[in-house]
């Protein structure tokens, strides 16, 4: 059973006998036996008749319509309960296993800190003026990574969050120094973002959080049930988990936006204590994001498939 991803414009879906037919700009480009499909993940531009939905229902195929430009319009049409319910039942059972949760959370945090370390290390040669600042943060990260390695089996989720918080403080103290003082970026500030860099970080994290939730739905997992992040009202905690090790790569991308002068201070405005992108800057941000998003999306899908494999095989060790 497989998932079919359809994102190109001009795609039309039809069914004939026991096959799903795929057309682009009116030309037939492929077909798949319906019995081999578990779900279809499509962009809002994909065209299909209501009758196709009935055929999907008949063959227990789920449909996820992913709207990247307007995440609130993302829609999930579930097929009648089939294998997904057993998958989620295993996920719910594993959530009750504190050892399993801690083991998975430790992997996420270790990967995140490792990538934070590499991002700072990459800047050492090009920023000799910041060698001491970068080295100090990297040493903190290195010691915390060693703590996770040596104390891993005894680390509770609460202690692990403390380690991740200490790493974040050291990391952002150095990361913020990579940007020109004119941007006013001194530390991570979320609600509301108070400067251009924080505004771009928050927007990027939000966009990719939705991507992570969609990737998890596409493999039949409940995005709300995380390992590292606890249950919280109206929060997709497993999507938050999935995003953690990718955050340093998002940070690197945001750094590139300003380092290349794609975005400048004049592209932002301050309003009601927060910092917002203005129209011209927003257009350039989204143009660049659309080019970068497929790479992040592929990675999140890979992580989602790994999470599904872990759930189904109970790989807690």
PDB file of C-alpha atoms in Angstrom:
ATOM      1  CA  UNK A   1       0.000   0.000   0.000  1.00  0.00           C
ATOM      2  CA  UNK A   2       1.359   3.421  -0.904  1.00  0.00           C
ATOM      3  CA  UNK A   3       0.713   7.156  -0.627  1.00  0.00           C
ATOM      4  CA  UNK A   4       0.401   9.174  -3.845  1.00  0.00           C
ATOM      5  CA  UNK A   5       1.596  12.808  -3.693  1.00  0.00           C
ATOM      6  CA  UNK A   6       0.221  15.193  -6.346  1.00  0.00           C
ATOM      7  CA  UNK A   7       1.447  18.795  -6.246  1.00  0.00           C
ATOM      8  CA  UNK A   8       1.881  19.910  -9.869  1.00  0.00           C
ATOM      9  CA  UNK A   9      -0.618  22.327 -11.396  1.00  0.00           C
ATOM     10  CA  UNK A  10      -3.031  21.166 -14.053  1.00  0.00           C
ATOM     11  CA  UNK A  11      -3.540  17.690 -12.561  1.00  0.00           C
ATOM     12  CA  UNK A  12      -6.926  15.993 -12.978  1.00  0.00           C
ATOM     13  CA  UNK A  13      -7.901  12.673 -11.388  1.00  0.00           C
ATOM     14  CA  UNK A  14     -10.347  10.206 -12.891  1.00  0.00           C
ATOM     15  CA  UNK A  15     -11.194   6.591 -12.206  1.00  0.00           C
ATOM     16  CA  UNK A  16     -11.825   3.783 -14.634  1.00  0.00           C
ATOM     17  CA  UNK A  17     -12.584   0.230 -13.579  1.00  0.00           C
ATOM     18  CA  UNK A  18     -10.080  -0.460 -10.784  1.00  0.00           C
ATOM     19  CA  UNK A  19      -7.536   2.221 -11.669  1.00  0.00           C
ATOM     20  CA  UNK A  20      -6.862   5.836 -10.772  1.00  0.00           C
ATOM     21  CA  UNK A  21      -6.030   7.790 -13.934  1.00  0.00           C
ATOM     22  CA  UNK A  22      -3.823  10.888 -13.740  1.00  0.00           C
ATOM     23  CA  UNK A  23      -3.985  13.644 -16.354  1.00  0.00           C
ATOM     24  CA  UNK A  24      -1.940  16.829 -16.693  1.00  0.00           C
ATOM     25  CA  UNK A  25      -3.228  19.613 -18.930  1.00  0.00           C
ATOM     26  CA  UNK A  26      -5.620  17.076 -20.425  1.00  0.00           C
ATOM     27  CA  UNK A  27      -2.885  14.555 -21.284  1.00  0.00           C
ATOM     28  CA  UNK A  28      -2.827  11.135 -19.644  1.00  0.00           C
ATOM     29  CA  UNK A  29       0.452  10.807 -17.715  1.00  0.00           C
ATOM     30  CA  UNK A  30      -0.063   7.784 -15.490  1.00  0.00           C
ATOM     31  CA  UNK A  31      -2.325   5.348 -13.685  1.00  0.00           C
ATOM     32  CA  UNK A  32      -2.298   3.291 -10.503  1.00  0.00           C
ATOM     33  CA  UNK A  33      -4.353   0.287  -9.389  1.00  0.00           C
ATOM     34  CA  UNK A  34      -6.698   1.478  -6.652  1.00  0.00           C
ATOM     35  CA  UNK A  35      -5.907  -1.613  -4.581  1.00  0.00           C
ATOM     36  CA  UNK A  36      -2.319  -0.386  -4.189  1.00  0.00           C
ATOM     37  CA  UNK A  37      -3.308   3.014  -2.753  1.00  0.00           C
ATOM     38  CA  UNK A  38      -3.740   3.839   0.931  1.00  0.00           C
ATOM     39  CA  UNK A  39      -4.037   7.622   0.629  1.00  0.00           C
ATOM     40  CA  UNK A  40      -3.733  10.471  -1.861  1.00  0.00           C
ATOM     41  CA  UNK A  41      -2.067  13.746  -0.808  1.00  0.00           C
ATOM     42  CA  UNK A  42      -2.980  16.559  -3.209  1.00  0.00           C
ATOM     43  CA  UNK A  43      -2.542  20.304  -3.603  1.00  0.00           C
ATOM     44  CA  UNK A  44      -5.671  22.505  -3.905  1.00  0.00           C
ATOM     45  CA  UNK A  45      -5.066  22.825  -7.668  1.00  0.00           C
ATOM     46  CA  UNK A  46      -5.748  19.125  -8.290  1.00  0.00           C
ATOM     47  CA  UNK A  47      -9.152  18.609  -9.947  1.00  0.00           C
ATOM     48  CA  UNK A  48     -11.374  15.603  -9.252  1.00  0.00           C
ATOM     49  CA  UNK A  49     -15.081  14.865  -9.554  1.00  0.00           C
ATOM     50  CA  UNK A  50     -17.251  14.042  -6.564  1.00  0.00           C
ATOM     51  CA  UNK A  51     -17.573  10.547  -7.998  1.00  0.00           C
ATOM     52  CA  UNK A  52     -13.852   9.996  -7.462  1.00  0.00           C
ATOM     53  CA  UNK A  53     -14.380  10.596  -3.737  1.00  0.00           C
ATOM     54  CA  UNK A  54     -17.000   7.849  -3.760  1.00  0.00           C
ATOM     55  CA  UNK A  55     -14.547   5.466  -5.395  1.00  0.00           C
ATOM     56  CA  UNK A  56     -11.906   6.393  -2.804  1.00  0.00           C
ATOM     57  CA  UNK A  57     -14.422   5.582  -0.078  1.00  0.00           C
ATOM     58  CA  UNK A  58     -15.268   2.260  -1.702  1.00  0.00           C
ATOM     59  CA  UNK A  59     -11.587   1.274  -1.794  1.00  0.00           C
ATOM     60  CA  UNK A  60     -10.735   2.656   1.695  1.00  0.00           C
ATOM     61  CA  UNK A  61      -8.450   5.386   0.314  1.00  0.00           C
ATOM     62  CA  UNK A  62      -7.986   8.574   2.363  1.00  0.00           C
ATOM     63  CA  UNK A  63      -7.549  12.004   0.735  1.00  0.00           C
ATOM     64  CA  UNK A  64      -5.471  14.837   2.212  1.00  0.00           C
ATOM     65  CA  UNK A  65      -5.723  18.251   0.508  1.00  0.00           C
ATOM     66  CA  UNK A  66      -2.716  20.309   1.620  1.00  0.00           C
ATOM     67  CA  UNK A  67      -2.945  24.086   1.234  1.00  0.00           C
ATOM     68  CA  UNK A  68       0.573  25.438   1.800  1.00  0.00           C
ATOM     69  CA  UNK A  69      -0.350  29.095   1.250  1.00  0.00           C
ATOM     70  CA  UNK A  70      -3.368  28.953   3.561  1.00  0.00           C
ATOM     71  CA  UNK A  71      -2.905  26.120   6.092  1.00  0.00           C
ATOM     72  CA  UNK A  72      -6.360  26.681   7.612  1.00  0.00           C
ATOM     73  CA  UNK A  73      -7.824  25.365   4.345  1.00  0.00           C
ATOM     74  CA  UNK A  74      -5.981  22.076   4.566  1.00  0.00           C
ATOM     75  CA  UNK A  75      -8.562  19.282   4.574  1.00  0.00           C
ATOM     76  CA  UNK A  76      -8.464  15.605   5.465  1.00  0.00           C
ATOM     77  CA  UNK A  77     -11.150  13.286   4.171  1.00  0.00           C
ATOM     78  CA  UNK A  78     -10.841   9.993   5.969  1.00  0.00           C
ATOM     79  CA  UNK A  79     -11.795   6.706   4.465  1.00  0.00           C
ATOM     80  CA  UNK A  80     -13.848   4.317   6.608  1.00  0.00           C
ATOM     81  CA  UNK A  81     -11.842   3.027   9.564  1.00  0.00           C
ATOM     82  CA  UNK A  82      -9.234   0.587   8.318  1.00  0.00           C
ATOM     83  CA  UNK A  83      -5.538   0.112   9.113  1.00  0.00           C
ATOM     84  CA  UNK A  84      -5.105   3.695  10.342  1.00  0.00           C
ATOM     85  CA  UNK A  85      -7.143   3.067  13.486  1.00  0.00           C
ATOM     86  CA  UNK A  86      -4.840   0.216  14.504  1.00  0.00           C
ATOM     87  CA  UNK A  87      -1.846   2.445  13.805  1.00  0.00           C
ATOM     88  CA  UNK A  88      -3.205   5.162  16.054  1.00  0.00           C
ATOM     89  CA  UNK A  89      -4.126   2.664  18.761  1.00  0.00           C
ATOM     90  CA  UNK A  90      -0.489   1.546  18.837  1.00  0.00           C
ATOM     91  CA  UNK A  91       0.555   5.198  18.944  1.00  0.00           C
ATOM     92  CA  UNK A  92      -1.768   5.892  21.905  1.00  0.00           C
ATOM     93  CA  UNK A  93      -0.486   2.822  23.754  1.00  0.00           C
ATOM     94  CA  UNK A  94       3.148   3.829  23.244  1.00  0.00           C
ATOM     95  CA  UNK A  95       2.376   7.310  24.576  1.00  0.00           C
ATOM     96  CA  UNK A  96       1.636   5.684  27.940  1.00  0.00           C
ATOM     97  CA  UNK A  97       5.135   4.157  27.956  1.00  0.00           C
ATOM     98  CA  UNK A  98       7.387   6.732  29.629  1.00  0.00           C
ATOM     99  CA  UNK A  99      10.550   4.829  28.683  1.00  0.00           C
ATOM    100  CA  UNK A 100       9.568   4.856  25.014  1.00  0.00           C
ATOM    101  CA  UNK A 101       8.748   8.561  25.084  1.00  0.00           C
ATOM    102  CA  UNK A 102      12.014   9.483  26.794  1.00  0.00           C
ATOM    103  CA  UNK A 103      14.041   7.373  24.372  1.00  0.00           C
ATOM    104  CA  UNK A 104      12.457   9.034  21.339  1.00  0.00           C
ATOM    105  CA  UNK A 105      12.736  12.523  22.867  1.00  0.00           C
ATOM    106  CA  UNK A 106      16.429  11.966  23.590  1.00  0.00           C
ATOM    107  CA  UNK A 107      17.033  11.175  19.910  1.00  0.00           C
ATOM    108  CA  UNK A 108      15.282  14.376  18.820  1.00  0.00           C
ATOM    109  CA  UNK A 109      17.123  16.638  21.254  1.00  0.00           C
ATOM    110  CA  UNK A 110      20.508  15.077  20.492  1.00  0.00           C
ATOM    111  CA  UNK A 111      19.976  15.598  16.762  1.00  0.00           C
ATOM    112  CA  UNK A 112      18.827  19.184  17.279  1.00  0.00           C
ATOM    113  CA  UNK A 113      21.844  20.119  19.433  1.00  0.00           C
ATOM    114  CA  UNK A 114      24.229  18.435  16.995  1.00  0.00           C
ATOM    115  CA  UNK A 115      22.872  20.540  14.153  1.00  0.00           C
ATOM    116  CA  UNK A 116      23.009  23.711  16.219  1.00  0.00           C
ATOM    117  CA  UNK A 117      26.675  22.930  16.906  1.00  0.00           C
ATOM    118  CA  UNK A 118      27.395  22.399  13.188  1.00  0.00           C
ATOM    119  CA  UNK A 119      25.639  25.631  12.188  1.00  0.00           C
ATOM    120  CA  UNK A 120      27.847  27.663  14.547  1.00  0.00           C
ATOM    121  CA  UNK A 121      30.989  25.736  13.551  1.00  0.00           C
ATOM    122  CA  UNK A 122      30.332  26.539   9.894  1.00  0.00           C
ATOM    123  CA  UNK A 123      30.475  30.271  10.696  1.00  0.00           C
ATOM    124  CA  UNK A 124      33.839  30.215  12.464  1.00  0.00           C
ATOM    125  CA  UNK A 125      36.021  30.671   9.375  1.00  0.00           C
ATOM    126  CA  UNK A 126      33.928  33.458   7.879  1.00  0.00           C
ATOM    127  CA  UNK A 127      33.515  35.363  11.184  1.00  0.00           C
ATOM    128  CA  UNK A 128      36.930  35.631  12.881  1.00  0.00           C
ATOM    129  CA  UNK A 129      35.537  38.560  14.893  1.00  0.00           C
ATOM    130  CA  UNK A 130      33.132  36.145  16.598  1.00  0.00           C
ATOM    131  CA  UNK A 131      35.501  33.240  17.194  1.00  0.00           C
ATOM    132  CA  UNK A 132      35.342  33.547  20.983  1.00  0.00           C
ATOM    133  CA  UNK A 133      31.545  33.930  21.076  1.00  0.00           C
ATOM    134  CA  UNK A 134      31.027  30.982  18.746  1.00  0.00           C
ATOM    135  CA  UNK A 135      33.587  28.808  20.537  1.00  0.00           C
ATOM    136  CA  UNK A 136      31.973  29.474  23.909  1.00  0.00           C
ATOM    137  CA  UNK A 137      28.515  28.465  22.658  1.00  0.00           C
ATOM    138  CA  UNK A 138      29.915  25.417  20.883  1.00  0.00           C
ATOM    139  CA  UNK A 139      31.662  24.278  24.055  1.00  0.00           C
ATOM    140  CA  UNK A 140      28.379  24.511  25.949  1.00  0.00           C
ATOM    141  CA  UNK A 141      26.623  22.509  23.258  1.00  0.00           C
ATOM    142  CA  UNK A 142      29.407  19.927  23.204  1.00  0.00           C
ATOM    143  CA  UNK A 143      29.208  19.402  26.976  1.00  0.00           C
ATOM    144  CA  UNK A 144      25.408  19.076  26.826  1.00  0.00           C
ATOM    145  CA  UNK A 145      25.669  16.544  24.001  1.00  0.00           C
ATOM    146  CA  UNK A 146      28.096  14.556  26.133  1.00  0.00           C
ATOM    147  CA  UNK A 147      25.631  14.705  29.030  1.00  0.00           C
ATOM    148  CA  UNK A 148      22.902  13.241  26.813  1.00  0.00           C
ATOM    149  CA  UNK A 149      25.275  10.455  25.741  1.00  0.00           C
ATOM    150  CA  UNK A 150      26.565   9.545  29.183  1.00  0.00           C
ATOM    151  CA  UNK A 151      23.391  10.147  31.245  1.00  0.00           C
ATOM    152  CA  UNK A 152      20.977   9.140  28.506  1.00  0.00           C
ATOM    153  CA  UNK A 153      19.371   6.195  30.234  1.00  0.00           C
ATOM    154  CA  UNK A 154      18.754   8.185  33.432  1.00  0.00           C
ATOM    155  CA  UNK A 155      17.532  11.405  31.809  1.00  0.00           C
ATOM    156  CA  UNK A 156      13.861  12.123  32.484  1.00  0.00           C
ATOM    157  CA  UNK A 157      11.781  14.203  30.096  1.00  0.00           C
ATOM    158  CA  UNK A 158      11.897  17.084  32.569  1.00  0.00           C
ATOM    159  CA  UNK A 159      15.703  16.990  32.775  1.00  0.00           C
ATOM    160  CA  UNK A 160      15.963  16.615  29.012  1.00  0.00           C
ATOM    161  CA  UNK A 161      13.901  19.774  28.560  1.00  0.00           C
ATOM    162  CA  UNK A 162      16.281  21.531  30.914  1.00  0.00           C
ATOM    163  CA  UNK A 163      19.236  20.427  28.802  1.00  0.00           C
ATOM    164  CA  UNK A 164      17.503  21.602  25.623  1.00  0.00           C
ATOM    165  CA  UNK A 165      16.664  24.950  27.251  1.00  0.00           C
ATOM    166  CA  UNK A 166      20.283  25.500  28.339  1.00  0.00           C
ATOM    167  CA  UNK A 167      21.454  24.635  24.832  1.00  0.00           C
ATOM    168  CA  UNK A 168      18.961  27.065  23.308  1.00  0.00           C
ATOM    169  CA  UNK A 169      20.188  29.907  25.517  1.00  0.00           C
ATOM    170  CA  UNK A 170      23.825  29.352  24.554  1.00  0.00           C
ATOM    171  CA  UNK A 171      23.011  28.781  20.901  1.00  0.00           C
ATOM    172  CA  UNK A 172      20.875  31.888  20.392  1.00  0.00           C
ATOM    173  CA  UNK A 173      23.384  34.050  22.277  1.00  0.00           C
ATOM    174  CA  UNK A 174      25.889  33.174  19.526  1.00  0.00           C
ATOM    175  CA  UNK A 175      23.443  32.899  16.606  1.00  0.00           C
ATOM    176  CA  UNK A 176      22.106  36.414  17.257  1.00  0.00           C
ATOM    177  CA  UNK A 177      25.619  37.848  16.918  1.00  0.00           C
ATOM    178  CA  UNK A 178      25.784  36.656  13.297  1.00  0.00           C
ATOM    179  CA  UNK A 179      23.307  39.378  12.302  1.00  0.00           C
ATOM    180  CA  UNK A 180      23.984  43.123  11.898  1.00  0.00           C
ATOM    181  CA  UNK A 181      23.118  45.164  15.029  1.00  0.00           C
ATOM    182  CA  UNK A 182      20.749  47.265  12.894  1.00  0.00           C
ATOM    183  CA  UNK A 183      18.305  44.361  12.883  1.00  0.00           C
ATOM    184  CA  UNK A 184      17.944  44.538  16.673  1.00  0.00           C
ATOM    185  CA  UNK A 185      18.096  40.754  17.103  1.00  0.00           C
ATOM    186  CA  UNK A 186      19.503  39.982  20.544  1.00  0.00           C
ATOM    187  CA  UNK A 187      17.677  36.814  21.613  1.00  0.00           C
ATOM    188  CA  UNK A 188      14.767  34.590  20.651  1.00  0.00           C
ATOM    189  CA  UNK A 189      11.466  36.375  21.299  1.00  0.00           C
ATOM    190  CA  UNK A 190       8.259  34.686  20.157  1.00  0.00           C
ATOM    191  CA  UNK A 191       5.018  36.416  21.110  1.00  0.00           C
ATOM    192  CA  UNK A 192       5.141  38.830  19.515  1.00  0.00           C
ATOM    193  CA  UNK A 193       8.421  38.749  17.553  1.00  0.00           C
ATOM    194  CA  UNK A 194      10.135  42.061  18.282  1.00  0.00           C
ATOM    195  CA  UNK A 195      12.592  42.328  15.392  1.00  0.00           C
ATOM    196  CA  UNK A 196      12.967  41.233  11.745  1.00  0.00           C
ATOM    197  CA  UNK A 197      14.929  38.041  12.481  1.00  0.00           C
ATOM    198  CA  UNK A 198      12.483  36.854  15.143  1.00  0.00           C
ATOM    199  CA  UNK A 199       9.610  37.660  12.775  1.00  0.00           C
ATOM    200  CA  UNK A 200      11.113  35.461  10.045  1.00  0.00           C
ATOM    201  CA  UNK A 201      11.993  32.665  12.457  1.00  0.00           C
ATOM    202  CA  UNK A 202       8.461  32.592  13.867  1.00  0.00           C
ATOM    203  CA  UNK A 203       6.846  32.655  10.427  1.00  0.00           C
ATOM    204  CA  UNK A 204       9.144  29.924   9.110  1.00  0.00           C
ATOM    205  CA  UNK A 205       8.593  27.697  12.134  1.00  0.00           C
ATOM    206  CA  UNK A 206       4.819  28.149  11.822  1.00  0.00           C
ATOM    207  CA  UNK A 207       4.732  27.290   8.120  1.00  0.00           C
ATOM    208  CA  UNK A 208       6.849  24.182   8.590  1.00  0.00           C
ATOM    209  CA  UNK A 209       4.896  23.130  11.683  1.00  0.00           C
ATOM    210  CA  UNK A 210       1.859  22.800   9.401  1.00  0.00           C
ATOM    211  CA  UNK A 211       3.989  20.842   6.932  1.00  0.00           C
ATOM    212  CA  UNK A 212       4.984  18.483   9.740  1.00  0.00           C
ATOM    213  CA  UNK A 213       1.366  17.948  10.820  1.00  0.00           C
ATOM    214  CA  UNK A 214       0.344  17.223   7.217  1.00  0.00           C
ATOM    215  CA  UNK A 215       3.216  14.756   6.822  1.00  0.00           C
ATOM    216  CA  UNK A 216       2.056  12.882   9.934  1.00  0.00           C
ATOM    217  CA  UNK A 217      -1.569  12.767   8.789  1.00  0.00           C
ATOM    218  CA  UNK A 218      -0.355  11.430   5.445  1.00  0.00           C
ATOM    219  CA  UNK A 219       1.111   8.353   7.175  1.00  0.00           C
ATOM    220  CA  UNK A 220      -1.898   7.854   9.451  1.00  0.00           C
ATOM    221  CA  UNK A 221      -0.481   9.139  12.752  1.00  0.00           C
ATOM    222  CA  UNK A 222      -2.198  11.515  15.169  1.00  0.00           C
ATOM    223  CA  UNK A 223      -0.185  14.785  15.077  1.00  0.00           C
ATOM    224  CA  UNK A 224      -1.433  15.774  18.542  1.00  0.00           C
ATOM    225  CA  UNK A 225       0.287  12.933  20.397  1.00  0.00           C
ATOM    226  CA  UNK A 226       3.985  13.680  20.836  1.00  0.00           C
ATOM    227  CA  UNK A 227       6.856  12.167  22.802  1.00  0.00           C
ATOM    228  CA  UNK A 228       8.992  15.170  23.730  1.00  0.00           C
ATOM    229  CA  UNK A 229       6.111  17.663  23.804  1.00  0.00           C
ATOM    230  CA  UNK A 230       3.267  16.906  26.198  1.00  0.00           C
ATOM    231  CA  UNK A 231      -0.397  17.036  25.283  1.00  0.00           C
ATOM    232  CA  UNK A 232      -1.669  20.599  25.095  1.00  0.00           C
ATOM    233  CA  UNK A 233      -4.977  22.092  24.007  1.00  0.00           C
ATOM    234  CA  UNK A 234      -5.110  22.688  20.229  1.00  0.00           C
ATOM    235  CA  UNK A 235      -1.432  21.805  19.750  1.00  0.00           C
ATOM    236  CA  UNK A 236      -0.033  19.196  17.373  1.00  0.00           C
ATOM    237  CA  UNK A 237       2.630  17.979  19.783  1.00  0.00           C
ATOM    238  CA  UNK A 238       4.012  15.240  17.525  1.00  0.00           C
ATOM    239  CA  UNK A 239       4.405  17.829  14.754  1.00  0.00           C
ATOM    240  CA  UNK A 240       6.396  19.917  17.252  1.00  0.00           C
ATOM    241  CA  UNK A 241       8.564  16.857  17.893  1.00  0.00           C
ATOM    242  CA  UNK A 242       9.156  16.344  14.194  1.00  0.00           C
ATOM    243  CA  UNK A 243      10.179  19.964  13.734  1.00  0.00           C
ATOM    244  CA  UNK A 244      12.771  20.104  16.551  1.00  0.00           C
ATOM    245  CA  UNK A 245      15.767  18.584  14.699  1.00  0.00           C
ATOM    246  CA  UNK A 246      14.980  20.673  11.608  1.00  0.00           C
ATOM    247  CA  UNK A 247      14.952  24.018  13.414  1.00  0.00           C
ATOM    248  CA  UNK A 248      18.713  24.609  13.017  1.00  0.00           C
ATOM    249  CA  UNK A 249      18.356  24.167   9.249  1.00  0.00           C
ATOM    250  CA  UNK A 250      15.486  26.668   9.263  1.00  0.00           C
ATOM    251  CA  UNK A 251      17.716  29.032  11.270  1.00  0.00           C
ATOM    252  CA  UNK A 252      20.442  28.645   8.635  1.00  0.00           C
ATOM    253  CA  UNK A 253      17.957  29.443   5.879  1.00  0.00           C
ATOM    254  CA  UNK A 254      16.704  32.560   7.711  1.00  0.00           C
ATOM    255  CA  UNK A 255      20.306  33.665   8.230  1.00  0.00           C
ATOM    256  CA  UNK A 256      20.797  33.337   4.475  1.00  0.00           C
ATOM    257  CA  UNK A 257      17.813  35.607   3.786  1.00  0.00           C
ATOM    258  CA  UNK A 258      19.516  38.485   5.598  1.00  0.00           C
ATOM    259  CA  UNK A 259      23.115  37.606   4.748  1.00  0.00           C
ATOM    260  CA  UNK A 260      22.261  37.732   1.032  1.00  0.00           C
ATOM    261  CA  UNK A 261      20.306  40.996   1.600  1.00  0.00           C
ATOM    262  CA  UNK A 262      17.181  39.300   0.271  1.00  0.00           C
ATOM    263  CA  UNK A 263      15.506  40.928   3.266  1.00  0.00           C
ATOM    264  CA  UNK A 264      16.515  44.248   4.863  1.00  0.00           C
ATOM    265  CA  UNK A 265      15.357  46.261   7.893  1.00  0.00           C
ATOM    266  CA  UNK A 266      13.185  48.488   5.674  1.00  0.00           C
ATOM    267  CA  UNK A 267      11.114  45.423   4.697  1.00  0.00           C
ATOM    268  CA  UNK A 268       9.624  45.373   8.206  1.00  0.00           C
ATOM    269  CA  UNK A 269       7.424  47.574  10.329  1.00  0.00           C
ATOM    270  CA  UNK A 270       6.860  47.738  14.083  1.00  0.00           C
ATOM    271  CA  UNK A 271       3.271  47.720  15.238  1.00  0.00           C
ATOM    272  CA  UNK A 272       1.660  47.103  18.653  1.00  0.00           C
ATOM    273  CA  UNK A 273       4.941  45.961  20.156  1.00  0.00           C
ATOM    274  CA  UNK A 274       5.643  43.452  17.402  1.00  0.00           C
ATOM    275  CA  UNK A 275       7.575  43.353  14.138  1.00  0.00           C
ATOM    276  CA  UNK A 276       5.854  42.483  10.854  1.00  0.00           C
ATOM    277  CA  UNK A 277       6.908  41.974   7.251  1.00  0.00           C
ATOM    278  CA  UNK A 278       5.634  44.631   4.876  1.00  0.00           C
ATOM    279  CA  UNK A 279       4.132  43.733   1.497  1.00  0.00           C
ATOM    280  CA  UNK A 280       7.316  43.854  -0.637  1.00  0.00           C
ATOM    281  CA  UNK A 281       9.357  41.958   1.937  1.00  0.00           C
ATOM    282  CA  UNK A 282       6.586  39.417   2.430  1.00  0.00           C
ATOM    283  CA  UNK A 283       6.498  38.748  -1.315  1.00  0.00           C
ATOM    284  CA  UNK A 284      10.260  38.105  -1.421  1.00  0.00           C
ATOM    285  CA  UNK A 285      10.052  35.932   1.702  1.00  0.00           C
ATOM    286  CA  UNK A 286       7.371  33.702   0.191  1.00  0.00           C
ATOM    287  CA  UNK A 287       9.105  33.537  -3.188  1.00  0.00           C
ATOM    288  CA  UNK A 288      12.229  32.231  -1.464  1.00  0.00           C
ATOM    289  CA  UNK A 289      10.227  29.965   0.841  1.00  0.00           C
ATOM    290  CA  UNK A 290       8.429  28.338  -2.099  1.00  0.00           C
ATOM    291  CA  UNK A 291      11.801  27.390  -3.583  1.00  0.00           C
ATOM    292  CA  UNK A 292      13.104  26.037  -0.277  1.00  0.00           C
ATOM    293  CA  UNK A 293       9.932  24.360   1.005  1.00  0.00           C
ATOM    294  CA  UNK A 294      10.123  21.189  -1.154  1.00  0.00           C
ATOM    295  CA  UNK A 295      13.432  20.213   0.466  1.00  0.00           C
ATOM    296  CA  UNK A 296      12.029  20.710   3.974  1.00  0.00           C
ATOM    297  CA  UNK A 297       8.823  18.939   2.944  1.00  0.00           C
ATOM    298  CA  UNK A 298      10.698  15.870   1.703  1.00  0.00           C
ATOM    299  CA  UNK A 299      12.642  15.720   4.955  1.00  0.00           C
ATOM    300  CA  UNK A 300       9.515  16.008   7.086  1.00  0.00           C
ATOM    301  CA  UNK A 301       7.838  13.261   5.068  1.00  0.00           C
ATOM    302  CA  UNK A 302      10.873  11.081   5.616  1.00  0.00           C
ATOM    303  CA  UNK A 303      10.739  11.751   9.370  1.00  0.00           C
ATOM    304  CA  UNK A 304       6.991  11.044   9.395  1.00  0.00           C
ATOM    305  CA  UNK A 305       7.535   7.703   7.655  1.00  0.00           C
ATOM    306  CA  UNK A 306      10.247   6.889  10.205  1.00  0.00           C
ATOM    307  CA  UNK A 307       7.837   7.752  13.033  1.00  0.00           C
ATOM    308  CA  UNK A 308       5.172   5.508  11.513  1.00  0.00           C
ATOM    309  CA  UNK A 309       7.704   2.687  11.143  1.00  0.00           C
ATOM    310  CA  UNK A 310       8.750   3.123  14.776  1.00  0.00           C
ATOM    311  CA  UNK A 311       5.139   2.988  15.969  1.00  0.00           C
ATOM    312  CA  UNK A 312       4.304  -0.096  13.944  1.00  0.00           C
ATOM    313  CA  UNK A 313       7.504  -1.922  14.964  1.00  0.00           C
ATOM    314  CA  UNK A 314       7.699  -0.598  18.555  1.00  0.00           C
ATOM    315  CA  UNK A 315      11.367   0.313  18.147  1.00  0.00           C
ATOM    316  CA  UNK A 316      11.809   1.714  21.641  1.00  0.00           C
ATOM    317  CA  UNK A 317      15.322   0.350  22.032  1.00  0.00           C
TER     318      UNK A 317
END
